[in-house]
Amino acid sequence: MEQLRFDGRVAVVTGAGGGLGKAYALLLGSRGAKVVVNDLGSARDGIGKSNFADEVVKEIKAKGGEAVADYNSVVEGEKIIKTALDNYGRIDILINNAGILRDRSFQKMSEQDWDLVHAVHLKGAYKTTQAAWDAFKKQKFGRVVMTSSNAGLIGNFGQANYSAAKMGLVGLASTLAIEGAKYNIKVNTIVPTAASRLTEDILPPDMFQAMKPELIAPVVAYMVHESFEDNGVIIDSTLGFAHKAHLVRSQGVPLRNKPADPVTIESVREKWAEVVNMNGARRIDKITEVTMDLVQSLQDFEDRSKMDSVNPSYWSTY
Ligand code: NAI
């Protein structure tokens, strides 16, 4: 099988001093990419600094690859992109991976817990991606991966701050995928589950051993390869599996019987089972589909109401 390579490409991986980011950096470095190994080197809660990006750079170089360390915080993403431009003259790939945890049940969550988690995950991804955007547009090439979490897609006790930021990244990716499309900038989202210091006290030991970041790295590497065509997708990956996830919308139902009728709390209750019935639910790919759907539904609704005034039994068959 032909090997997928990244020769000539420059990749920034944030939070690449350990865990998943390290696995991404090592893999890209082994396939010809020049890698900026960014890591602030903080503790799990975002406090402190150290140079553990150096070890990863050493490892990449020892295997014949090219890499440079960067110790900036992602909240100053422009400095990280500058490291790429200063050292290698370009930026092609950005994996927004840096992350921290400040888990607390919601009542006990401080504003600092909220702000710090949002700063690293959401603002960090915004700042770093925006700093690279102009280069991506000019060269008509860019591959970006955002890192979300099942805690965001599904929710998880004690992670209100983290869940909100992680779902925010999905929204960010969705819009950037649209804005970047005509410049061949693809923005996708990975939802990983892997053994790292973020999960060492959460996953059972056997599972922890099995959930190697190296099983996810090829998925992310494929998602930033020049041959990757999907844009705006969410890929959940762990243990050597990968799944696509997306939101779907139910078919819905009119909440009143005729255009002249009011919508009342009681009519909403009466129709609720149909509102939440997910048979025939579908994915909406473009926001214009929402408007077109609405126009079509209104038209159908008015036509049916007219029919109903001619034949009063018509509506009951709807
Ligand atoms: P990790 O703690 O090993 O890696 C995160 C890295 O980000 C650390 O090396 C840390 O020093 C660095 N970092 C923290 N704040 C930074 C900042 N302001 N600027 C630059 N670097 C910073 O954890 P792991 O598990 O590898 O996490 C990677 C990403 O995957 C995170 O975004 C995390 O939320 C996400 N994730 C991980 C899951 C898992 O099962 N391990 C599950 C779902 C999401």
Coordinates of C-alpha atoms and ligand atoms in Angstrom, one line a residue:
M1 CA 0.0 0.0 0.0
E2 CA 1.3 3.5 -0.9
Q3 CA 2.6 5.3 2.2
L4 CA 0.8 8.6 3.0
R5 CA 3.6 11.1 3.5
F6 CA 3.8 14.7 4.7
D7 CA 7.0 15.8 3.0
G8 CA 7.2 19.5 2.6
R9 CA 4.4 20.1 5.1
V10 CA 4.8 22.0 8.3
A11 CA 2.6 20.9 11.2
V12 CA 1.9 22.6 14.5
V13 CA 0.6 20.2 17.2
T14 CA -0.4 22.1 20.4
G15 CA 0.0 20.3 23.8
A16 CA 2.3 17.8 22.1
G17 CA 4.7 17.3 25.1
G18 CA 2.8 14.2 26.2
G19 CA -0.3 12.1 25.7
L20 CA -2.2 12.3 22.4
G21 CA -0.3 15.3 21.1
K22 CA 3.0 13.6 21.5
A23 CA 1.7 10.6 19.5
Y24 CA 0.5 12.9 16.7
A25 CA 3.8 14.8 16.6
L26 CA 5.9 11.6 16.5
L27 CA 3.8 10.1 13.7
L28 CA 3.8 13.2 11.5
G29 CA 7.5 13.6 12.2
S30 CA 8.2 10.1 11.1
R31 CA 6.3 10.7 7.8
G32 CA 8.3 13.7 6.6
A33 CA 6.4 16.7 8.2
K34 CA 8.4 19.4 10.0
V35 CA 6.8 19.6 13.4
V36 CA 6.4 22.4 15.8
V37 CA 6.0 20.6 19.1
N38 CA 4.1 23.1 21.2
D39 CA 3.6 22.6 24.9
L40 CA 3.4 25.0 27.8
G41 CA 4.3 22.1 30.1
S42 CA 1.6 22.8 32.7
A43 CA 0.2 20.4 35.2
R44 CA -3.2 18.8 34.5
D45 CA -5.0 21.8 35.9
G46 CA -3.2 24.3 33.8
I47 CA -0.8 25.5 36.5
G48 CA 2.9 25.7 36.0
K49 CA 5.3 25.4 33.1
S50 CA 8.1 23.1 32.0
N51 CA 10.0 22.1 28.8
F52 CA 8.7 18.6 28.2
A53 CA 8.2 19.4 24.5
D54 CA 12.0 19.0 24.3
E55 CA 11.9 15.3 24.8
V56 CA 9.4 14.9 21.9
V57 CA 11.6 17.0 19.6
K58 CA 14.6 14.9 20.6
E59 CA 12.7 11.7 19.8
I60 CA 11.6 13.0 16.3
K61 CA 15.1 14.1 15.5
A62 CA 16.6 10.8 16.7
K63 CA 14.5 9.0 14.1
G64 CA 15.7 11.4 11.4
G65 CA 12.8 13.8 11.4
E66 CA 12.6 17.6 11.8
A67 CA 11.1 19.3 14.8
V68 CA 11.3 22.4 16.9
A69 CA 9.9 23.0 20.4
D70 CA 7.6 25.8 21.3
Y71 CA 6.7 26.6 24.9
N72 CA 4.0 29.3 24.4
S73 CA 0.5 29.0 25.7
V74 CA -2.2 28.5 23.1
V75 CA -3.9 31.6 24.4
E76 CA -1.1 33.3 22.6
G77 CA -1.5 31.2 19.5
E78 CA 0.1 33.8 17.2
K79 CA 3.4 33.1 18.9
I80 CA 3.2 29.4 18.1
I81 CA 2.4 30.0 14.5
K82 CA 5.3 32.5 14.4
T83 CA 7.6 29.7 15.6
A84 CA 6.5 27.7 12.5
L85 CA 6.9 30.6 10.1
D86 CA 10.3 31.7 11.6
N87 CA 11.7 28.2 11.5
Y88 CA 10.2 26.6 8.4
G89 CA 8.7 29.5 6.5
R90 CA 5.1 28.1 6.2
I91 CA 2.3 26.4 8.1
D92 CA 0.1 23.7 6.5
I93 CA -1.3 21.6 9.4
L94 CA -2.7 22.6 12.8
I95 CA -3.8 20.2 15.4
N96 CA -5.5 22.0 18.3
N97 CA -4.9 19.5 21.0
A98 CA -3.7 21.3 24.2
G99 CA -6.0 20.8 27.1
I100 CA -6.5 20.9 30.8
L101 CA -9.1 19.7 33.3
R102 CA -10.6 21.5 36.3
D103 CA -13.4 19.1 37.2
R104 CA -15.9 20.2 39.9
S105 CA -19.5 19.6 40.4
F106 CA -21.4 22.6 39.0
Q107 CA -22.3 24.2 42.3
K108 CA -18.7 24.1 43.4
M109 CA -17.2 25.3 40.1
S110 CA -15.4 28.6 40.5
E111 CA -15.3 31.3 37.8
Q112 CA -11.5 30.6 37.5
D113 CA -12.2 26.9 36.8
W114 CA -14.6 28.0 34.1
D115 CA -12.4 30.7 32.6
L116 CA -9.1 28.7 32.5
V117 CA -10.7 25.7 30.8
H118 CA -12.4 27.9 28.2
A119 CA -9.1 29.9 27.7
V120 CA -7.0 26.8 26.9
H121 CA -9.5 24.8 24.9
L122 CA -11.7 27.3 23.1
K123 CA -9.9 30.6 23.1
G124 CA -6.6 28.7 22.5
A125 CA -7.9 27.0 19.4
Y126 CA -9.5 30.2 18.2
K127 CA -6.2 32.2 18.6
T128 CA -3.9 29.6 17.1
T129 CA -6.2 28.9 14.1
Q130 CA -6.8 32.5 13.4
A131 CA -3.1 33.2 13.4
A132 CA -2.6 30.5 10.7
W133 CA -5.7 31.3 8.7
D134 CA -4.1 34.0 6.4
A135 CA -1.3 31.6 5.4
F136 CA -3.8 28.9 4.7
K137 CA -5.9 31.1 2.5
K138 CA -2.9 32.5 0.6
Q139 CA -1.5 29.1 -0.2
K140 CA -5.0 27.6 -0.7
F141 CA -4.2 24.7 1.6
G142 CA -4.8 24.1 5.3
R143 CA -5.7 21.2 7.5
V144 CA -7.0 21.8 11.0
V145 CA -8.2 19.4 13.6
M146 CA -10.1 20.5 16.7
T147 CA -10.2 18.2 19.7
S148 CA -13.6 17.7 21.3
S149 CA -14.7 15.1 23.8
N150 CA -17.6 12.8 24.5
A151 CA -18.0 14.9 27.7
G152 CA -19.0 17.7 25.3
L153 CA -21.1 15.7 22.9
I154 CA -22.9 13.7 25.6
G155 CA -22.2 15.4 28.9
N156 CA -20.3 14.1 32.0
F157 CA -20.8 14.7 35.7
G158 CA -18.4 17.3 37.1
Q159 CA -17.3 18.7 33.7
A160 CA -19.6 21.6 32.9
N161 CA -16.8 23.9 32.1
Y162 CA -15.0 21.3 29.9
S163 CA -18.1 20.0 28.2
A164 CA -19.2 23.6 27.3
A165 CA -15.7 24.4 25.9
K166 CA -15.5 21.1 24.0
M167 CA -18.9 21.6 22.4
G168 CA -17.8 25.1 21.6
L169 CA -15.0 23.6 19.5
V170 CA -17.5 21.7 17.4
G171 CA -19.3 24.9 16.6
L172 CA -16.1 26.6 15.8
A173 CA -15.1 23.8 13.5
S174 CA -18.5 23.8 11.7
T175 CA -18.2 27.4 10.8
L176 CA -14.5 27.4 9.9
A177 CA -15.2 24.4 7.6
I178 CA -17.7 26.6 5.7
E179 CA -15.5 29.6 5.6
G180 CA -12.4 27.7 4.6
A181 CA -14.0 25.4 2.0
K182 CA -13.2 27.5 -1.1
Y183 CA -9.6 27.8 0.0
N184 CA -9.1 24.1 0.4
I185 CA -8.9 24.6 4.2
K186 CA -10.5 21.6 5.9
V187 CA -11.5 21.8 9.5
N188 CA -12.5 18.7 11.3
T189 CA -13.0 17.4 14.8
I190 CA -11.5 14.4 16.7
V191 CA -13.2 13.0 19.7
P192 CA -10.5 10.8 21.3
T193 CA -10.5 8.5 24.3
A194 CA -7.0 7.5 25.3
A195 CA -4.7 6.7 28.2
S196 CA -3.0 9.9 29.3
R197 CA -2.6 11.9 32.5
L198 CA -6.0 13.4 31.9
T199 CA -7.6 9.9 32.2
E200 CA -5.3 8.0 34.5
D201 CA -7.6 8.2 37.5
I202 CA -10.8 7.8 35.5
L203 CA -10.3 4.7 33.3
P204 CA -10.0 1.2 34.8
P205 CA -6.3 0.0 34.8
D206 CA -6.9 -2.7 32.1
M207 CA -8.6 -0.3 29.8
F208 CA -6.0 2.3 30.5
Q209 CA -3.3 0.0 29.2
A210 CA -5.2 -0.8 26.1
M211 CA -6.2 2.7 25.1
K212 CA -3.0 3.8 23.5
P213 CA -2.8 7.3 21.9
E214 CA -0.9 5.5 19.1
L215 CA -4.2 3.9 18.0
I216 CA -5.8 7.3 17.5
A217 CA -2.8 9.1 15.9
P218 CA -3.2 7.5 12.4
V219 CA -6.8 8.7 12.3
V220 CA -5.8 12.3 13.1
A221 CA -2.9 12.1 10.7
Y222 CA -5.2 10.9 7.9
M223 CA -7.5 13.8 8.8
V224 CA -4.7 16.3 8.2
H225 CA -3.3 14.7 5.0
E226 CA -3.6 16.5 1.7
S227 CA -5.7 13.7 0.3
F228 CA -8.3 14.0 3.1
E229 CA -11.6 15.3 1.5
D230 CA -14.1 15.5 4.4
N231 CA -14.7 18.9 5.9
G232 CA -16.6 19.7 9.1
V233 CA -16.9 16.1 10.3
I234 CA -16.7 14.8 13.8
I235 CA -14.7 11.6 14.2
D236 CA -14.8 9.6 17.5
S237 CA -11.9 7.3 17.9
T238 CA -10.5 4.9 20.5
L239 CA -9.0 1.5 20.8
G240 CA -8.4 1.2 17.1
F241 CA -12.0 2.0 16.2
A242 CA -13.4 5.2 14.4
H243 CA -16.9 6.4 14.1
K244 CA -18.5 9.5 12.6
A245 CA -20.9 11.5 14.8
H246 CA -23.3 14.2 13.9
L247 CA -26.5 15.9 15.2
V248 CA -29.8 15.0 13.7
R249 CA -33.2 16.7 13.7
S250 CA -36.5 15.0 14.0
Q251 CA -39.1 15.5 11.2
G252 CA -41.0 17.8 13.5
V253 CA -44.7 18.7 13.4
P254 CA -46.9 21.8 13.2
L255 CA -47.9 22.9 16.7
R256 CA -51.3 24.2 15.6
N257 CA -54.0 22.9 13.3
K258 CA -54.5 26.0 11.1
P259 CA -52.4 29.1 10.4
A260 CA -55.0 31.3 12.3
D261 CA -54.8 29.1 15.4
P262 CA -52.6 30.2 18.3
V263 CA -49.8 28.0 19.6
T264 CA -50.6 27.3 23.2
I265 CA -48.7 25.5 25.9
E266 CA -51.4 22.8 25.7
S267 CA -51.0 22.4 21.9
V268 CA -47.3 22.0 22.4
R269 CA -47.9 19.3 25.0
E270 CA -50.4 17.6 22.7
K271 CA -47.9 17.5 19.8
W272 CA -44.8 16.7 22.0
A273 CA -44.6 13.0 21.2
E274 CA -44.3 13.9 17.5
V275 CA -41.8 16.7 18.2
V276 CA -39.4 14.2 19.9
N277 CA -40.1 11.2 17.6
M278 CA -36.8 10.5 15.9
N279 CA -38.1 8.2 13.2
G280 CA -37.0 9.7 10.0
A281 CA -34.7 12.2 11.7
R282 CA -32.1 13.6 9.4
R283 CA -28.8 15.5 9.4
I284 CA -29.0 19.1 8.2
D285 CA -25.9 19.8 6.2
K286 CA -26.3 23.5 5.4
I287 CA -28.0 26.3 7.3
T288 CA -29.9 27.2 4.1
E289 CA -31.6 23.8 4.3
V290 CA -33.2 25.0 7.6
T291 CA -34.7 28.0 5.9
M292 CA -35.8 26.0 2.8
D293 CA -37.3 23.4 5.1
L294 CA -39.2 26.1 7.0
V295 CA -40.5 27.7 3.8
Q296 CA -41.6 24.3 2.5
S297 CA -43.3 23.4 5.8
L298 CA -45.2 26.6 5.9
Q299 CA -46.3 26.1 2.3
D300 CA -47.5 22.5 3.1
F301 CA -49.2 23.7 6.2
E302 CA -51.1 26.5 4.5
D303 CA -52.1 24.2 1.6
R304 CA -53.3 21.6 4.1
S305 CA -55.3 24.3 6.0
K306 CA -56.9 25.4 2.8
M307 CA -57.8 21.8 2.0
D308 CA -59.2 21.4 5.5
S309 CA -61.6 24.3 5.0
V310 CA -63.0 22.5 1.9
N311 CA -62.9 19.1 3.4
P312 CA -62.8 19.3 7.3
S313 CA -61.7 15.7 7.6
Y314 CA -58.5 16.3 5.5
W315 CA -56.4 17.6 8.4
S316 CA -57.1 14.7 10.6
T317 CA -55.4 12.4 8.0
Y318 CA -52.2 14.5 8.1
Ligands
NAI1 P1 -2.4 15.5 28.3 O1 -2.5 16.2 29.6 O2 -1.4 14.4 28.2 O3 -2.0 16.5 27.1 C1 -2.4 17.9 27.1 C2 -1.2 18.7 26.9 O4 -1.6 20.1 26.8 C3 -0.2 18.7 28.1 O5 1.0 18.2 27.7 C4 -0.2 20.1 28.6 O6 1.0 20.5 29.2 C5 -0.6 20.9 27.4 N1 -1.2 22.2 27.7 C6 -2.0 22.5 28.7 N2 -2.3 23.8 28.7 C7 -1.6 24.3 27.6 C8 -1.5 25.6 27.0 N3 -2.2 26.7 27.6 N4 -0.7 25.8 26.0 C9 -0.1 24.8 25.4 N5 -0.1 23.5 25.9 C10 -0.9 23.3 27.0 O7 -3.8 15.0 27.9 P2 -4.4 14.2 26.6 O8 -5.3 13.2 27.1 O9 -3.3 13.8 25.7 O10 -5.3 15.4 25.9 C11 -5.2 15.9 24.6 C12 -6.5 16.5 24.2 O11 -7.4 15.5 24.0 C13 -7.1 17.5 25.2 O12 -7.6 18.6 24.5 C14 -8.1 16.7 25.9 O13 -9.1 17.5 26.4 C15 -8.6 15.8 24.7 N6 -9.3 14.7 25.1 C16 -8.6 13.6 25.7 C17 -9.3 12.5 26.1 C18 -8.6 11.3 26.6 O14 -9.3 10.3 26.8 N7 -7.3 11.4 26.9 C19 -10.8 12.4 25.9 C20 -11.4 13.5 25.3 C21 -10.7 14.6 24.9

